[in-house]
Amino acid sequence: MARFTLPRDLYHGKGALETLKTLKGRRAMVCVGGGSMKRFGFLDRAVAYLKEAGMEVELFEGIEADPSVDTVMRGAEAMLKFQPDWIVAMGGGSPIDAAKAMWIKYEYPDITFEDMCKVFGIPELRKKAHFCAIPSTSGTATEVTAFSIITDYQKGIKYPIADFEITPDIAIVDPELAETMPKKLVAHTGMDAMTHAIEAYVSTANCDFTDPLAIHAIEMIQKDLIPSYNGDMAARDKMHNAQCLAGQAFSNALLGIVHSMAHKTGAAFADYGAHIIHGAANAMYLPKVIAFNAKDPTAKKRYGVIADYMHLGGKNDDEKVALLIKFLRGMNDQLNIPHCIKHYGADSYPCEQGFVPEDVFLSRLHDIAVNAIGDACTGSNPRQPSVEEMEKLLKCCYYDTEVDF
Ligand code: ATR
């Protein structure tokens, strides 16, 4: 038996933000990031709509990108004081993910972060509050997923919290919010979405309910991401839907080791001055993981189906896999994303010598490989790597060398 869970309601299209007027409750806590939602006027509009719905509103502002355990704990304390019956999280994946974790701690104040990270181990929520998510980036799809990614900065590791309990009650997918994204954010979040769709399609937990969502998302992203990056706002609007479809697929089909590796490398070199931004990490590792997974016959066939839907050509599955890898690398080139960690600059752009020194990478390689294998996303990958294989794969992602094992 398997389960397929989505938010109870999904409002989409321009103007969907107004749905906030219809929420029924007494107190809403609005959680946002570092200021973009305020700057572009979306926060004021959301607050006004909630007040129109008769609610008292309090803000929790300043949630950082890659939110920390500390931020989660602070937010939960604010919620315990204010006692909201609605949590409205608006912005990129970071504030929405943080608010999901705050929600758990608000409902269960004694729960520890370690307990939250037990996969599908969250106790029943919604005894105190319901959750509405409003994305302003087109990638994480956290507005429809059962996941939240929180970073433990002491360990330099991103932990996924995974449970259908944290699938939001309402998702508001209003493309206007995504129109203000700078180009780099479009590129990274867009490739995050492409990775979600491809990993969901080849995941061992794929099913009849997730496949059409994943395939349609892939087709849309193939068509719309580059134009969106180049400023086509109609394509930008379509990307907002496409990433949400990808999220609906992967929330139920789960992911694979591209994400395991991105989670475990993202903050691993923070002491050298930068993070490997999640979407860029996915974009760099995806072609390598496809080559690795394609040694599994079922996965190879499924990559072939993806290539067919993308009209990439190829006479047999080997050729189709090669063409898919080539196409994705071409997308990275057009989006100004490097192909490997060695050439990943602190500003995320390609450069001759990236911010992660080779000797540091090699000295941390074993631990990162062990952590990646232990990541919650590894279990549903179509081919289970050994620690040695994971080390080799990570090395290919550092040097941009061929995966031939
Ligand atoms: P992701 O969706 O990749 O997780 P994030 O970590 O939540 O994104 O946000 C990354 C950056 O994009 C943040 O600096 C965020 O700004 P705020 O923290 O000030 O909100 C910014 N950002 C998110 N949505 C945006 C939008 N629509 N326009 C401009 N900047 C945006």
PDB file of N, CA, C and O in Angstrom, residues 328-337 339:
ATOM      1  N   LEU A 328      20.765  18.398 -20.346  1.00  0.00           N
ATOM      2  CA  LEU A 328      20.774  19.037 -19.022  1.00  0.00           C
ATOM      3  C   LEU A 328      22.043  19.877 -18.835  1.00  0.00           C
ATOM      4  O   LEU A 328      21.997  20.971 -18.263  1.00  0.00           O
ATOM      5  N   ARG A 329      23.160  19.376 -19.325  1.00  0.00           N
ATOM      6  CA  ARG A 329      24.399  20.163 -19.243  1.00  0.00           C
ATOM      7  C   ARG A 329      24.275  21.437 -20.076  1.00  0.00           C
ATOM      8  O   ARG A 329      24.752  22.506 -19.690  1.00  0.00           O
ATOM      9  N   GLY A 330      23.594  21.322 -21.183  1.00  0.00           N
ATOM     10  CA  GLY A 330      23.360  22.507 -22.024  1.00  0.00           C
ATOM     11  C   GLY A 330      22.500  23.532 -21.287  1.00  0.00           C
ATOM     12  O   GLY A 330      22.722  24.745 -21.397  1.00  0.00           O
ATOM     13  N   MET A 331      21.515  23.035 -20.529  1.00  0.00           N
ATOM     14  CA  MET A 331      20.682  23.969 -19.744  1.00  0.00           C
ATOM     15  C   MET A 331      21.564  24.696 -18.731  1.00  0.00           C
ATOM     16  O   MET A 331      21.453  25.911 -18.558  1.00  0.00           O
ATOM     17  N   ASN A 332      22.452  23.957 -18.057  1.00  0.00           N
ATOM     18  CA  ASN A 332      23.349  24.602 -17.085  1.00  0.00           C
ATOM     19  C   ASN A 332      24.155  25.707 -17.758  1.00  0.00           C
ATOM     20  O   ASN A 332      24.321  26.802 -17.195  1.00  0.00           O
ATOM     21  N   ASP A 333      24.660  25.432 -18.962  1.00  0.00           N
ATOM     22  CA  ASP A 333      25.443  26.458 -19.677  1.00  0.00           C
ATOM     23  C   ASP A 333      24.600  27.710 -19.917  1.00  0.00           C
ATOM     24  O   ASP A 333      25.041  28.830 -19.698  1.00  0.00           O
ATOM     25  N   GLN A 334      23.368  27.481 -20.364  1.00  0.00           N
ATOM     26  CA  GLN A 334      22.502  28.637 -20.681  1.00  0.00           C
ATOM     27  C   GLN A 334      22.094  29.396 -19.424  1.00  0.00           C
ATOM     28  O   GLN A 334      21.714  30.557 -19.490  1.00  0.00           O
ATOM     29  N   LEU A 335      22.137  28.716 -18.265  1.00  0.00           N
ATOM     30  CA  LEU A 335      21.718  29.343 -17.001  1.00  0.00           C
ATOM     31  C   LEU A 335      22.915  29.841 -16.178  1.00  0.00           C
ATOM     32  O   LEU A 335      22.749  30.272 -15.036  1.00  0.00           O
ATOM     33  N   ASN A 336      24.107  29.751 -16.785  1.00  0.00           N
ATOM     34  CA  ASN A 336      25.331  30.218 -16.115  1.00  0.00           C
ATOM     35  C   ASN A 336      25.594  29.481 -14.800  1.00  0.00           C
ATOM     36  O   ASN A 336      25.996  30.072 -13.794  1.00  0.00           O
ATOM     37  N   ILE A 337      25.341  28.173 -14.835  1.00  0.00           N
ATOM     38  CA  ILE A 337      25.619  27.305 -13.682  1.00  0.00           C
ATOM     39  C   ILE A 337      26.835  26.446 -14.047  1.00  0.00           C
ATOM     40  O   ILE A 337      26.867  25.875 -15.142  1.00  0.00           O
ATOM     41  N   HIS A 339      29.595  23.232 -14.092  1.00  0.00           N
ATOM     42  CA  HIS A 339      29.352  21.793 -14.197  1.00  0.00           C
ATOM     43  C   HIS A 339      29.897  21.022 -13.005  1.00  0.00           C
ATOM     44  O   HIS A 339      29.617  19.835 -12.871  1.00  0.00           O
TER      45      HIS A 339
END
